[in-house]
Tab-separated table of C-alpha atoms in Angstrom:
chain	number	residue	atom	x	y	z
A	281	SER	CA	4.439	8.536	11.940
A	282	ALA	CA	3.359	5.207	13.262
A	283	VAL	CA	4.940	1.933	14.087
A	284	ILE	CA	3.062	-1.066	13.028
A	285	SER	CA	3.918	-4.465	14.268
A	286	GLN	CA	2.432	-7.555	12.496
A	287	LYS	CA	2.911	-11.107	13.740
A	288	PRO	CA	3.786	-13.449	12.283
A	289	SER	CA	6.002	-12.140	9.572
A	290	ARG	CA	5.672	-15.187	7.577
A	291	ASP	CA	3.983	-18.656	7.870
A	292	ILE	CA	3.608	-21.608	5.692
A	293	CYS	CA	0.256	-23.165	6.314
A	294	GLN	CA	-1.629	-26.476	5.134
A	295	ARG	CA	-4.681	-26.008	2.931
A	296	GLY	CA	-8.028	-26.214	4.894
A	297	THR	CA	-6.472	-24.358	7.873
A	298	SER	CA	-6.986	-20.844	9.197
A	299	LEU	CA	-4.431	-18.194	9.893
A	300	THR	CA	-4.769	-15.485	12.364
A	301	ILE	CA	-2.670	-12.379	11.538
A	302	GLN	CA	-2.006	-9.687	14.200
A	303	CYS	CA	-1.479	-5.964	13.843
A	304	GLN	CA	-0.334	-3.803	16.868
A	305	VAL	CA	-0.141	0.102	16.407
A	306	ASP	CA	2.328	2.192	18.915
A	307	SER	CA	-0.743	4.655	19.322
A	308	GLN	CA	-4.493	4.914	18.962
A	309	VAL	CA	-5.830	5.029	15.653
A	310	THR	CA	-9.276	5.144	14.584
A	311	MET	CA	-8.802	3.673	10.855
A	312	MET	CA	-7.234	0.400	10.044
A	313	PHE	CA	-7.212	-1.086	6.777
A	314	TRP	CA	-5.962	-4.629	5.537
A	315	TYR	CA	-4.675	-4.945	2.085
A	316	ARG	CA	-3.490	-8.305	0.170
A	317	GLN	CA	-0.584	-8.487	-2.246
A	318	GLN	CA	-0.879	-11.580	-4.433
A	319	PRO	CA	2.484	-12.817	-6.010
A	320	GLY	CA	3.827	-10.066	-8.490
A	321	GLN	CA	0.657	-7.740	-8.170
A	322	SER	CA	-0.358	-4.882	-6.768
A	323	LEU	CA	-1.932	-4.104	-3.348
A	324	THR	CA	-5.814	-4.776	-3.019
A	325	LEU	CA	-7.796	-3.640	-0.208
A	326	ILE	CA	-9.723	-6.105	1.655
A	327	ALA	CA	-11.567	-4.386	4.411
A	328	THR	CA	-11.714	-1.153	6.855
A	329	ALA	CA	-11.524	-2.033	10.460
A	330	ASN	CA	-12.889	0.709	12.742
A	331	GLN	CA	-13.021	0.422	16.477
A	332	GLY	CA	-16.535	-0.101	17.788
A	333	SER	CA	-18.374	-1.593	14.364
A	334	GLU	CA	-18.246	-4.118	12.091
A	335	ALA	CA	-15.483	-4.167	9.336
A	336	THR	CA	-16.662	-2.855	6.264
A	337	TYR	CA	-15.324	-5.582	3.211
A	338	GLU	CA	-14.586	-4.519	-0.409
A	339	SER	CA	-15.933	-6.340	-3.354
A	340	GLY	CA	-14.909	-9.765	-3.596
A	341	PHE	CA	-13.878	-10.102	0.091
A	342	VAL	CA	-16.266	-11.444	2.477
A	343	ILE	CA	-16.281	-11.798	6.318
A	344	ASP	CA	-16.656	-15.548	6.546
A	345	LYS	CA	-13.291	-15.927	4.479
A	346	PHE	CA	-11.416	-12.972	6.158
A	347	PRO	CA	-12.994	-12.440	9.600
A	348	ILE	CA	-11.549	-9.137	11.366
A	349	SER	CA	-11.655	-8.115	14.768
A	350	ARG	CA	-10.707	-4.844	16.209
A	351	PRO	CA	-11.075	-4.644	20.045
A	352	ASN	CA	-9.317	-1.299	20.714
A	353	LEU	CA	-7.786	1.435	19.234
A	354	THR	CA	-4.130	-0.113	18.681
A	355	PHE	CA	-4.535	-3.881	17.603
A	356	SER	CA	-6.553	-6.012	15.081
A	357	THR	CA	-6.616	-9.023	13.624
A	358	LEU	CA	-7.495	-10.595	10.261
A	359	THR	CA	-8.123	-14.110	9.837
A	360	VAL	CA	-7.875	-16.257	6.596
A	361	SER	CA	-10.057	-18.954	6.872
A	362	ASN	CA	-10.402	-22.474	5.178
A	363	MET	CA	-7.169	-21.628	3.341
A	364	SER	CA	-6.327	-22.790	-0.167
A	365	PRO	CA	-3.108	-21.974	-2.411
A	366	GLU	CA	-4.658	-19.111	-3.856
A	367	ASP	CA	-4.550	-17.405	-0.648
A	368	SER	CA	-0.928	-17.211	-0.614
A	369	SER	CA	-0.140	-13.422	-0.552
A	370	ILE	CA	1.456	-10.855	1.430
A	371	TYR	CA	-1.169	-9.433	4.054
A	372	LEU	CA	-0.409	-5.714	4.968
A	373	CYS	CA	-2.007	-3.763	7.680
A	374	SER	CA	-2.148	-0.211	7.354
A	375	VAL	CA	-3.323	3.004	9.554
A	376	GLY	CA	-4.366	6.228	8.637
A	377	GLY	CA	-7.364	8.321	7.829
A	378	GLY	CA	-7.218	12.243	8.870
A	379	GLY	CA	-6.607	13.590	12.582
A	380	GLN	CA	-3.129	13.287	13.492
A	381	TRP	CA	-2.169	11.269	10.441
A	382	GLY	CA	-3.433	13.514	7.985
A	383	THR	CA	-3.768	12.205	4.609
A	384	GLU	CA	-0.849	9.534	4.853
A	385	ALA	CA	-1.053	5.970	5.594
A	386	PHE	CA	1.231	3.854	7.139
A	387	PHE	CA	1.893	0.053	6.639
A	388	GLY	CA	3.510	-2.659	8.498
A	389	GLN	CA	5.930	-5.191	7.393
A	390	GLY	CA	3.542	-7.443	6.011
A	391	THR	CA	2.800	-10.928	6.710
A	392	ARG	CA	4.007	-13.546	3.967
A	393	LEU	CA	1.653	-16.229	3.637
A	394	THR	CA	2.257	-19.440	1.643
A	395	VAL	CA	-0.556	-22.399	1.754
A	396	VAL	CA	0.584	-25.683	0.549
B	211	ALA	CA	-14.474	5.714	-7.637
B	212	GLN	CA	-10.645	6.477	-7.861
B	213	SER	CA	-7.801	4.490	-9.807
B	214	VAL	CA	-4.849	4.995	-11.234
B	215	THR	CA	-2.714	3.594	-14.000
B	216	GLN	CA	0.887	3.056	-14.037
B	217	LEU	CA	2.624	2.793	-17.468
B	218	GLY	CA	5.139	0.644	-17.988
B	219	SER	CA	5.728	-2.730	-15.572
B	220	HIS	CA	9.525	-2.666	-15.678
B	221	VAL	CA	11.817	0.569	-16.390
B	222	SER	CA	15.481	-0.117	-16.601
B	223	VAL	CA	17.946	3.137	-16.186
B	224	SER	CA	21.670	3.415	-15.902
B	225	GLU	CA	23.303	4.832	-12.872
B	226	GLY	CA	23.333	8.857	-12.882
B	227	ALA	CA	20.384	8.604	-15.598
B	228	LEU	CA	16.917	10.274	-15.244
B	229	VAL	CA	14.153	8.297	-13.430
B	230	LEU	CA	10.660	8.601	-14.934
B	231	LEU	CA	7.757	6.449	-13.523
B	232	ARG	CA	4.394	7.504	-15.262
B	233	CYS	CA	0.986	7.543	-13.555
B	234	ASN	CA	-2.601	8.447	-14.328
B	235	TYR	CA	-5.166	8.851	-12.060
B	236	SER	CA	-8.867	8.841	-12.467
B	237	SER	CA	-10.962	10.390	-9.378
B	238	SER	CA	-14.606	11.578	-9.101
B	239	VAL	CA	-13.401	13.712	-6.360
B	240	PRO	CA	-10.341	15.953	-5.663
B	241	PRO	CA	-7.589	13.328	-5.072
B	242	TYR	CA	-4.939	12.468	-2.751
B	243	LEU	CA	-2.061	10.992	-4.781
B	244	PHE	CA	0.791	9.125	-3.393
B	245	TRP	CA	4.106	7.387	-4.388
B	246	TYR	CA	5.091	4.208	-2.330
B	247	VAL	CA	8.339	2.087	-2.642
B	248	GLN	CA	8.717	-1.434	-1.819
B	249	TYR	CA	12.256	-2.852	-1.475
B	250	PRO	CA	12.351	-6.997	-1.704
B	251	ASN	CA	10.742	-8.514	1.168
B	252	GLN	CA	9.835	-5.584	2.859
B	253	GLY	CA	6.628	-3.217	3.403
B	254	LEU	CA	5.725	0.038	1.868
B	255	GLN	CA	7.426	3.276	2.192
B	256	LEU	CA	5.904	6.486	1.377
B	257	LEU	CA	7.861	8.489	-0.947
B	258	LEU	CA	5.870	11.461	-1.551
B	259	LYS	CA	2.169	12.789	-1.414
B	260	TYR	CA	0.015	15.030	-3.136
B	261	THR	CA	-2.735	16.619	-1.038
B	262	SER	CA	-4.029	19.584	-2.918
B	263	ALA	CA	-1.314	22.006	-1.695
B	264	ALA	CA	1.652	22.766	-3.800
B	265	THR	CA	1.674	20.626	-7.256
B	266	LEU	CA	5.161	20.039	-7.270
B	267	VAL	CA	5.976	17.825	-4.369
B	268	LYS	CA	9.246	16.940	-3.260
B	269	GLY	CA	9.847	13.515	-1.383
B	270	ILE	CA	12.349	11.257	-0.018
B	271	ASN	CA	15.599	10.199	-1.539
B	272	GLY	CA	15.487	12.645	-4.292
B	273	PHE	CA	12.343	12.118	-5.581
B	274	GLU	CA	9.760	14.285	-6.891
B	275	ALA	CA	6.431	14.390	-8.535
B	276	GLU	CA	4.085	16.977	-10.234
B	277	PHE	CA	0.494	16.831	-10.193
B	278	LYS	CA	-1.168	18.136	-13.343
B	279	LYS	CA	-5.029	18.088	-13.476
B	280	SER	CA	-5.324	18.908	-16.889
B	281	GLU	CA	-3.507	15.607	-17.731
B	282	THR	CA	-4.731	13.882	-14.835
B	283	SER	CA	-1.112	12.677	-14.246
B	284	PHE	CA	1.512	12.621	-11.369
B	285	HIS	CA	4.657	11.064	-12.583
B	286	LEU	CA	7.463	10.441	-10.610
B	287	THR	CA	11.007	11.712	-11.266
B	288	LYS	CA	14.444	11.448	-10.044
B	289	PRO	CA	17.158	13.464	-11.897
B	290	SER	CA	20.166	10.958	-11.331
B	291	ALA	CA	19.457	7.327	-10.301
B	292	HIS	CA	21.565	5.142	-7.862
B	293	MET	CA	21.814	1.853	-7.364
B	294	SER	CA	19.660	1.456	-4.226
B	295	ASP	CA	16.673	2.917	-6.163
B	296	ALA	CA	16.298	-0.611	-7.572
B	297	ALA	CA	13.104	-1.307	-6.062
B	298	GLU	CA	9.136	-1.654	-6.876
B	299	TYR	CA	7.213	1.598	-6.973
B	300	PHE	CA	3.527	2.352	-6.715
B	301	CYS	CA	1.197	4.993	-7.394
B	302	ALA	CA	-1.973	5.397	-5.339
B	303	VAL	CA	-4.838	7.429	-4.991
B	304	SER	CA	-7.263	8.027	-1.973
B	305	GLY	CA	-10.632	9.960	-1.710
B	306	ARG	CA	-11.842	11.479	1.653
B	307	ASP	CA	-12.438	7.818	3.081
B	308	TYR	CA	-8.663	7.312	3.025
B	309	LYS	CA	-8.981	3.787	1.503
B	310	LEU	CA	-5.908	3.525	-0.984
B	311	SER	CA	-6.287	2.276	-4.685
B	312	PHE	CA	-2.739	1.186	-6.200
B	313	GLY	CA	-1.336	0.950	-9.688
B	314	ALA	CA	-0.180	-2.335	-10.974
B	315	GLY	CA	3.418	-1.014	-9.853
B	316	THR	CA	6.735	-0.167	-11.560
B	317	THR	CA	9.753	-2.417	-11.244
B	318	VAL	CA	13.074	-0.109	-11.199
B	319	THR	CA	16.564	-1.625	-12.157
B	320	VAL	CA	19.341	0.150	-12.179
B	321	ARG	CA	22.358	-0.461	-14.482
B	322	ALA	CA	26.110	-0.045	-13.245
């Protein structure tokens, strides 16, 4: 299994500002994923972040709003830019995708973001 | 593309009773299917997964699920509910790209 640490665990931010969420994994992984869970709803994939390449965004998510970095095989960041109250969600980092992970995905504890 | 539909957003059971959570999937390729549990203010924990091996899958905490291709279903069951089973349960599907598509979730409450 993987141990995934996310920082911060929660934050309250002013609208118009940006927040960068960090995801640290205790072993090297090829594929990392960022998901969003809006209040009372299910999880939606934002993007896939593979080391050495640009992140791939899902429909409805754009790089200007959610820039992602993946500088090495154990770390990634997701920035939520120019925030509005609609961005209030839980953001989760996930790793997995073949190899040592098999088919299983592991999740961090999430970052609970409130935008006021 | 893959997707899942969870039938019933809320399920209430008595302690000791059967827990049955329904999930139907749609997939253009042989799917990987998962059930996750989320306790309040926590991340996701994998209960069990189907990856084309045995159709009856046993997971943690006494849960199991059966893959039925003819019905495109992957329902989750537990013979006897415990108070600690109160949580949100998500069914999810992925293809070979390992991107998860989640169902809307089912909230389980357990009555004493």
